[in-house]
Short mmCIF file of C-alpha atoms and ligand atoms in Angstrom, two decimals:
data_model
loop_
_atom_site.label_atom_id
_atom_site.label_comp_id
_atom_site.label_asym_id
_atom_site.label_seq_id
_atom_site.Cartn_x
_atom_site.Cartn_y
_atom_site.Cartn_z
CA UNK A 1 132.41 -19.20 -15.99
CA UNK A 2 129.59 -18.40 -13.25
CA UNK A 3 129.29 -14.70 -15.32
CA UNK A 4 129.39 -16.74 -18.72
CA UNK A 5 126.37 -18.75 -17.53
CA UNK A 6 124.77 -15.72 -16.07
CA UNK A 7 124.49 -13.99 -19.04
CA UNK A 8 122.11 -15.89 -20.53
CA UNK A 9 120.08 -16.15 -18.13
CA UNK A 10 119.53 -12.81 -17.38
CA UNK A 11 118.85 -12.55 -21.00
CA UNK A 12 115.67 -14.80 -20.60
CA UNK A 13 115.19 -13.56 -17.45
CA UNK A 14 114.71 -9.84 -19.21
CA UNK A 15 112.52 -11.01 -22.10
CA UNK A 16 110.12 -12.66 -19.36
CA UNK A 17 110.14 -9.25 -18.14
CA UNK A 18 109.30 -7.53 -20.85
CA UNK A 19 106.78 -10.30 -22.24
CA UNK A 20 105.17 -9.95 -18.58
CA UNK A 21 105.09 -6.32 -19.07
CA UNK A 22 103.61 -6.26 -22.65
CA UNK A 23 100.82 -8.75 -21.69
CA UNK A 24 100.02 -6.32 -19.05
CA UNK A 25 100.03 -3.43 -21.55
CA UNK A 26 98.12 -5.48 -23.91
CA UNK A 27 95.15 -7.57 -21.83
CA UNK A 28 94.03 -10.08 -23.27
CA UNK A 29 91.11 -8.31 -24.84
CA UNK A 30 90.53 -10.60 -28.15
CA UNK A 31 88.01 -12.65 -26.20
CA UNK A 32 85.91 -12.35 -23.99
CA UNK A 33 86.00 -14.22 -20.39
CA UNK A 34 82.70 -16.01 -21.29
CA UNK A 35 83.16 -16.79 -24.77
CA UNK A 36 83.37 -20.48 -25.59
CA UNK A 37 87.40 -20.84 -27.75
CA UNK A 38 89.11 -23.70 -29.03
CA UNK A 39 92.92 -23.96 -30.31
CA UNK A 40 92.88 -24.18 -34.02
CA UNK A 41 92.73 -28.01 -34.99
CA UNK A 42 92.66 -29.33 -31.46
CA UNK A 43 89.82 -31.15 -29.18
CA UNK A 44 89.01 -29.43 -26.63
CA UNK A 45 86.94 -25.96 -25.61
CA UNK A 46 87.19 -23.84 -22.89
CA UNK A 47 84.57 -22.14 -21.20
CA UNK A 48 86.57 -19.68 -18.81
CA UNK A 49 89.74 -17.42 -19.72
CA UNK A 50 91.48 -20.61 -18.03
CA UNK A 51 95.28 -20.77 -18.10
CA UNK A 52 95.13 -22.96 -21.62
CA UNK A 53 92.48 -20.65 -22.91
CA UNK A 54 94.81 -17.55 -22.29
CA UNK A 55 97.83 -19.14 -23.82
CA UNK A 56 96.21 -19.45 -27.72
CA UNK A 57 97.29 -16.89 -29.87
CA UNK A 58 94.91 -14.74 -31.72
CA UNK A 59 95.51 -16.38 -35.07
CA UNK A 60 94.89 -20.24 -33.45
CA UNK A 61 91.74 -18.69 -31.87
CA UNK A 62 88.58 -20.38 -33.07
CA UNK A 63 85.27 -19.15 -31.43
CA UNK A 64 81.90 -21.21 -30.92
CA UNK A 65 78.41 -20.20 -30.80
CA UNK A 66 77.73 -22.18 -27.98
CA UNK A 67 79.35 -24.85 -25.87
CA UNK A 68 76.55 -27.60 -28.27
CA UNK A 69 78.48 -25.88 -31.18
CA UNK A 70 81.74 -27.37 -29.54
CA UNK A 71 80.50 -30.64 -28.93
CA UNK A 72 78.88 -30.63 -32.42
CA UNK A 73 82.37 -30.33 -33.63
CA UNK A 74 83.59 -32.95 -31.81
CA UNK A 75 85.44 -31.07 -29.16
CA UNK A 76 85.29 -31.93 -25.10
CA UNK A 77 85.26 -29.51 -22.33
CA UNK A 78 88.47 -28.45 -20.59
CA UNK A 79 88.93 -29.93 -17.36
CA UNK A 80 90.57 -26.65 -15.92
CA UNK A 81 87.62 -24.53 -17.25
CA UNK A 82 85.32 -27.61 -15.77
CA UNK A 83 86.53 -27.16 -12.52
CA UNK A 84 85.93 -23.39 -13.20
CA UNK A 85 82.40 -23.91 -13.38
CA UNK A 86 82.17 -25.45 -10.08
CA UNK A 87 83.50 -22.78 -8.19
CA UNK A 88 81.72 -19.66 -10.33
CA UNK A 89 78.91 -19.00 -10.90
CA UNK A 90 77.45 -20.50 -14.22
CA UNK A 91 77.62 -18.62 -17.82
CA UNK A 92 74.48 -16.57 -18.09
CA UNK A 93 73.06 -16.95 -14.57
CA UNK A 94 73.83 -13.70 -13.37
CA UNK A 95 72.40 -11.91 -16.02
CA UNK A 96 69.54 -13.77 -16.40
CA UNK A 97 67.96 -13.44 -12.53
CA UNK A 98 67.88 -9.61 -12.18
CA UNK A 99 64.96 -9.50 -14.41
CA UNK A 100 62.93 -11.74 -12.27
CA UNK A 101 62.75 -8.52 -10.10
CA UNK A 102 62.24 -6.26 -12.67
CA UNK A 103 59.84 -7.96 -14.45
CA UNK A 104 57.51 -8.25 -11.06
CA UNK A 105 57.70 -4.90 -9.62
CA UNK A 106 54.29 -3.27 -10.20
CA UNK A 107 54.80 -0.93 -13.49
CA UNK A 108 56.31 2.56 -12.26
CA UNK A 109 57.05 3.60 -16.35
CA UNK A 110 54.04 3.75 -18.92
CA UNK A 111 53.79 -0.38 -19.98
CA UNK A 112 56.11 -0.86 -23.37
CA UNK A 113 54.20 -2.22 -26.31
CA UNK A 114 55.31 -5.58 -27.29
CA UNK A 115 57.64 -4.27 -30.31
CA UNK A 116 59.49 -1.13 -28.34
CA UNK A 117 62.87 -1.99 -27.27
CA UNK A 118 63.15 -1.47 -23.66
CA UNK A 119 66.35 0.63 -23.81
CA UNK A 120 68.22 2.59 -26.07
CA UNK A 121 66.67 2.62 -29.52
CA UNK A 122 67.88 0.45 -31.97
CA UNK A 123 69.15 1.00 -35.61
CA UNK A 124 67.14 0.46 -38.50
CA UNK A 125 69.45 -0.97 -40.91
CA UNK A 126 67.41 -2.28 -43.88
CA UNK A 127 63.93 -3.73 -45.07
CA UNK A 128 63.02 -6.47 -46.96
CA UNK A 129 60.58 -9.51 -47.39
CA UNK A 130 61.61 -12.92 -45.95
CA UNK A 131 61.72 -14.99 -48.61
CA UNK A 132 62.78 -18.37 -46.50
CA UNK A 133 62.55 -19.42 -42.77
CA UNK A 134 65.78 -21.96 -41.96
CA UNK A 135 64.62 -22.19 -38.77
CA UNK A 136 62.95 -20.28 -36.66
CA UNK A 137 66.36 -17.25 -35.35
CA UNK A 138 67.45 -17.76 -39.30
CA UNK A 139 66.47 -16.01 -42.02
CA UNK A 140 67.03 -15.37 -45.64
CA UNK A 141 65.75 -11.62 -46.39
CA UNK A 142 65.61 -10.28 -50.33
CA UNK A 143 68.14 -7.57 -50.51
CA UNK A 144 69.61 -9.28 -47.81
CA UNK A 145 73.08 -10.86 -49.09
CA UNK A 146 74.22 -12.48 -45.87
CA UNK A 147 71.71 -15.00 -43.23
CA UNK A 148 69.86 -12.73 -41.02
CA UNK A 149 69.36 -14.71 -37.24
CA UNK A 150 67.55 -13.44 -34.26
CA UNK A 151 69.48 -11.38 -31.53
CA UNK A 152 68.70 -12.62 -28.17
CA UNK A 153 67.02 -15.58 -28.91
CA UNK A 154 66.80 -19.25 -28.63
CA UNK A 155 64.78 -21.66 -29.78
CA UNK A 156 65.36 -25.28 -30.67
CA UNK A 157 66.56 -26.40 -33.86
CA UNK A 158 65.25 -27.10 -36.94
CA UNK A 159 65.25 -30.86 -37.31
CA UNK A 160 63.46 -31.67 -34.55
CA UNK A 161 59.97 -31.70 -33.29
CA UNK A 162 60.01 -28.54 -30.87
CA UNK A 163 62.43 -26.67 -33.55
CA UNK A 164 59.79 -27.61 -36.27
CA UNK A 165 56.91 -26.38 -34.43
CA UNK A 166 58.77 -22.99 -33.90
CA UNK A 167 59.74 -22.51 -37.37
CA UNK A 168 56.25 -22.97 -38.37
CA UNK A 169 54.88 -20.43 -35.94
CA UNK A 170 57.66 -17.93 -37.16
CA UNK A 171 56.80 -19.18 -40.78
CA UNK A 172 53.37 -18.05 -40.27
CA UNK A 173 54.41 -14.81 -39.17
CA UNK A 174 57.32 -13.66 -41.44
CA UNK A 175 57.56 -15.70 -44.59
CA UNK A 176 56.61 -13.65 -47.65
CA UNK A 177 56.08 -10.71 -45.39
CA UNK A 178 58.17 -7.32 -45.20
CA UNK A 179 60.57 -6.93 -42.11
CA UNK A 180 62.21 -4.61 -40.95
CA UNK A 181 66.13 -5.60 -39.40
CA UNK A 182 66.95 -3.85 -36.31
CA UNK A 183 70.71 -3.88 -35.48
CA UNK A 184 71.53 -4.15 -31.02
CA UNK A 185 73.52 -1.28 -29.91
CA UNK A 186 74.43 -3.84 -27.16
CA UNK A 187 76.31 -5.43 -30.23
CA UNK A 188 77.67 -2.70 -31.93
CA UNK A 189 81.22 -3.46 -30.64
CA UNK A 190 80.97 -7.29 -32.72
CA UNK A 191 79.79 -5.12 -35.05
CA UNK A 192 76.71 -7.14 -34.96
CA UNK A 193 78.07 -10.42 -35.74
CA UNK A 194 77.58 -13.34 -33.95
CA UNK A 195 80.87 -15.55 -32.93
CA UNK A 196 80.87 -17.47 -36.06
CA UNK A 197 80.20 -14.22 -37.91
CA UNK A 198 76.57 -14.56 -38.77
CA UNK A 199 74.31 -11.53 -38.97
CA UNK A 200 72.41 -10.86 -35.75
CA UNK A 201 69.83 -8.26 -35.96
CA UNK A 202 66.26 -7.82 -34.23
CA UNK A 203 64.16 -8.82 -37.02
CA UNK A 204 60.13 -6.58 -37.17
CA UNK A 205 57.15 -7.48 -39.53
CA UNK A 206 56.59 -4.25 -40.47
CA UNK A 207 53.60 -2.59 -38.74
CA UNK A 208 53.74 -5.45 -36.35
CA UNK A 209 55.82 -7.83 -34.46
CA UNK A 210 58.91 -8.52 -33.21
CA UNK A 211 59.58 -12.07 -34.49
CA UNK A 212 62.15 -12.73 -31.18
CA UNK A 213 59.44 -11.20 -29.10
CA UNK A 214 56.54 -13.31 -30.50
CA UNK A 215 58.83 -16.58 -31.20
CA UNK A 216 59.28 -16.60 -27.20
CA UNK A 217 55.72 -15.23 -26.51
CA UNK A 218 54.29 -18.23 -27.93
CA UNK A 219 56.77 -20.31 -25.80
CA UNK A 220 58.79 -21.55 -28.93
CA UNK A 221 62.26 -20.10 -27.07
CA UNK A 222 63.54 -18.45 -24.92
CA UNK A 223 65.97 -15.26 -24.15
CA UNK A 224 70.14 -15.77 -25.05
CA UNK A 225 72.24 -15.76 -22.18
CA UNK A 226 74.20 -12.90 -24.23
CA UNK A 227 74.07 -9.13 -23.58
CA UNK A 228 71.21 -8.00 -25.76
CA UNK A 229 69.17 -4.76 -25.45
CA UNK A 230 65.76 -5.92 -25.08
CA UNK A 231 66.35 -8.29 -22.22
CA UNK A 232 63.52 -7.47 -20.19
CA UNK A 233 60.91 -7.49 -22.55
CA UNK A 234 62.38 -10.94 -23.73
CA UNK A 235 62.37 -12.05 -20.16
CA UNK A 236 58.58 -10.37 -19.99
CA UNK A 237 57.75 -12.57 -23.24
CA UNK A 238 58.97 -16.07 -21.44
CA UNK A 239 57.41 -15.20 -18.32
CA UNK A 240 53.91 -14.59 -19.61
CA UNK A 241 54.59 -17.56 -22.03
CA UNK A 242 55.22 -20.33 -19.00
CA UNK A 243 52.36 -18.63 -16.95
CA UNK A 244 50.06 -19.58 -19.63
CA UNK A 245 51.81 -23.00 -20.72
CA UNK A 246 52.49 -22.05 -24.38
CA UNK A 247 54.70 -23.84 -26.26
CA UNK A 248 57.98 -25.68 -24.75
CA UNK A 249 56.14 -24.99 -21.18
CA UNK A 250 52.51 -26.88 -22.49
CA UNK A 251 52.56 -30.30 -20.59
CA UNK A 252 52.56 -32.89 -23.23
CA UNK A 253 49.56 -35.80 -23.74
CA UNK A 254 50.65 -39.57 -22.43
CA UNK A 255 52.52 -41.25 -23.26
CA UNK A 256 55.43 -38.56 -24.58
CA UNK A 257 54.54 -36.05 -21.12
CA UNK A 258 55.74 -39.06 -19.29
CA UNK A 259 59.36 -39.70 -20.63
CA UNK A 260 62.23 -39.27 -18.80
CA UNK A 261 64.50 -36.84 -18.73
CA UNK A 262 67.32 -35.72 -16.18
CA UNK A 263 69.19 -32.18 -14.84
CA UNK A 264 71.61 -31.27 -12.41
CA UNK A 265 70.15 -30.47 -9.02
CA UNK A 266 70.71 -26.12 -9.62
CA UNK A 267 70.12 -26.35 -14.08
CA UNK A 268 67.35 -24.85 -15.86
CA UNK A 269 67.80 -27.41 -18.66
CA UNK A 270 66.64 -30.78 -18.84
CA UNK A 271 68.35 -34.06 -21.08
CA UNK A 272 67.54 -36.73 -22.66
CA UNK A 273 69.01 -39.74 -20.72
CA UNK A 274 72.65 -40.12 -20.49
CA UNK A 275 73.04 -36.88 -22.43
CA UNK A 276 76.54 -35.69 -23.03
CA UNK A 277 76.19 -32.67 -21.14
CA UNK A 278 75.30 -34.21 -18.33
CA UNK A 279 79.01 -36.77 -18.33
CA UNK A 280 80.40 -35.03 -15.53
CA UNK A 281 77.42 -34.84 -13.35
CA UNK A 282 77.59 -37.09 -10.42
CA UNK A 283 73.91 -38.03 -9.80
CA UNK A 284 71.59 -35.97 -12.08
CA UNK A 285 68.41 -35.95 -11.32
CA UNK A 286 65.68 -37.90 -12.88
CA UNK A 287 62.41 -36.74 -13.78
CA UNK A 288 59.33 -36.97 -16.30
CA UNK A 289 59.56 -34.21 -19.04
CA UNK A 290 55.77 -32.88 -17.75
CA UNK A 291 57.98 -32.58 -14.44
CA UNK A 292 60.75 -30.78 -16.38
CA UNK A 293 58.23 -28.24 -18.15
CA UNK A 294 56.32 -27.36 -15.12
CA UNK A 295 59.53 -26.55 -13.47
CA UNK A 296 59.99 -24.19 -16.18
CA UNK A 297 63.21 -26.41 -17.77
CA UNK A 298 64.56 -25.56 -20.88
CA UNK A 299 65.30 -28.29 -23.39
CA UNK A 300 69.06 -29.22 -24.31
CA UNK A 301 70.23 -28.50 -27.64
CA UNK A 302 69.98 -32.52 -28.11
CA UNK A 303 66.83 -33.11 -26.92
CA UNK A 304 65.06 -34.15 -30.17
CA UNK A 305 61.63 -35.32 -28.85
CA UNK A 306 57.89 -33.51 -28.41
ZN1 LIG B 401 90.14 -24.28 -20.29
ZN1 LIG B 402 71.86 -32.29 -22.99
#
């Protein structure tokens, strides 16, 4: 009887072994730790390889662009990956601060020019002329089949005012003009997709600019949290940007420079009020947008004022 029942059991008991063993064999290496994934049809996201995260199966896998993507599609944060956050560090932060160093030490190399990646070269892939600006990281290029969108870039969107004033500028730059895409050796291994599979390439006037360069030069965005090549001039761009209050970092006239806005005590973004993002903050701060832009704050994704 007691053998009977054993049997079984040790059955199971094997095939936990040997699932164990395969998922060693096989890490989990179809996402990244950082990467914002969702179950296939469900409501929530995860933010962290979190014990849910780790359990969806390649096939149920869907991927976001960011964790505003997420929302967008009506998805909430997972409380395991929430309490995550609390207790490491936050996505993006550690690559983001080593440039502050960087960037100040007094110039041991020859200075780049604004257009020269700061690393490895990158790949010309093809040429063509813009022929529409969808906003200002998205572009449709003639000879281009797919969307072309900025690598390591981000700037508000589209539909509202910020967003508007940065597709202009990068309207003014690149529309009707002849660029030259630049693929990201950084990105080579996404083969230079984005997570929702959109084209990512550095994006040149030719004989001139680097529209991610510029775009965050003249303070209309601001360097992705992703791994990109040409972080440190990026980071160089935003820097010289703020010091000279371009853009996002220009205080606004009265009365819009005096609306409030609120951030978590150690964020580099700032809300509107009661913003989504901010649900699970206990006591955000509160603070004039002028306030927010001198402390060098970021908008949200939802932030749809000036
Ligand atoms: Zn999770
Ligand atoms: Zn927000």
């Amino acid at each position: 009887m007691t053998r009977k029942r054993n049997k079984p059991h040790r059955q199971i008991l094997s095939s936990v072994i040997a699932l164990t063993a395969v998922a060693f064999a096989f890490p989990p290496a179809a996402w990244a730790r950082d990467e914002i994934v969702g179950t296939q049809g469900s409501e929530v996201y995860h933010t962290r390889d979190c014990v849910h995260a780790r359990r969806i199966s390649d096939t149920r896998r869907v991927k976001f662009a960011s964790e505003d993507d997420a929302i967008r599609a009506g998805r909430r944060k997972c409380k395991t990956c929430a309490r995550l956050e609390e207790t490491t560090p936050l996505r993006g932060a550690p690559q983001s601060k080593p440039a502050e160093p960087v960037a100040s030490r007094p110039a041991a190399s020859p200075p780049a020019t604004q257009s020269q990646p700061t690393s490895s070269p990158s790949t010309q892939r093809a040429t063509g002329r813009v022929v529409e600006v969808i906003d200002a990281r998205t572009f449709r290029i003639g000879g281009v089949s797919e969307k072309v969108r900025l690598i390591g870039v981000v700037s508000p969107g589209a539909d509202c005012p910020l967003g508007a004033a940065a597709k202009r500028y990068v309207e003014e730059l690149a529309l009707g003009r002849e660029v030259v895409l630049e693929d990201d050796p950084a990105n080579a291994k996404q083969a230079h997709m984005d997570r929702s599979g959109r084209r990512l390439a550095y994006v040149r006037v030719l004989n001139g600019d680097d529209v991610g360069a510029a775009l965050i030069g003249a303070g209309h965005g601001w360097p992705d949290s992703q791994r990109f090549d040409r972080r440190q001039t990026y980071a160089e761009a935003e820097k010289s940007a703020r010091a000279a209050r371009r853009g996002l970092w220009s205080p606004l006239p009265s009365p819009s420079g005096a609306t409030l806005v609120q951030r978590t005590a150690k964020g580099v973004t700032y809300h509107p009020q009661g913003c989504t993002h901010l649900r699970r903050t206990a006591e955000p701060l509160t603070l004039t947008v002028n306030e927010a832009r001198e402390a060098g704050c970021r908008p949200c994704s939802l932030w749809c004022e000036p």
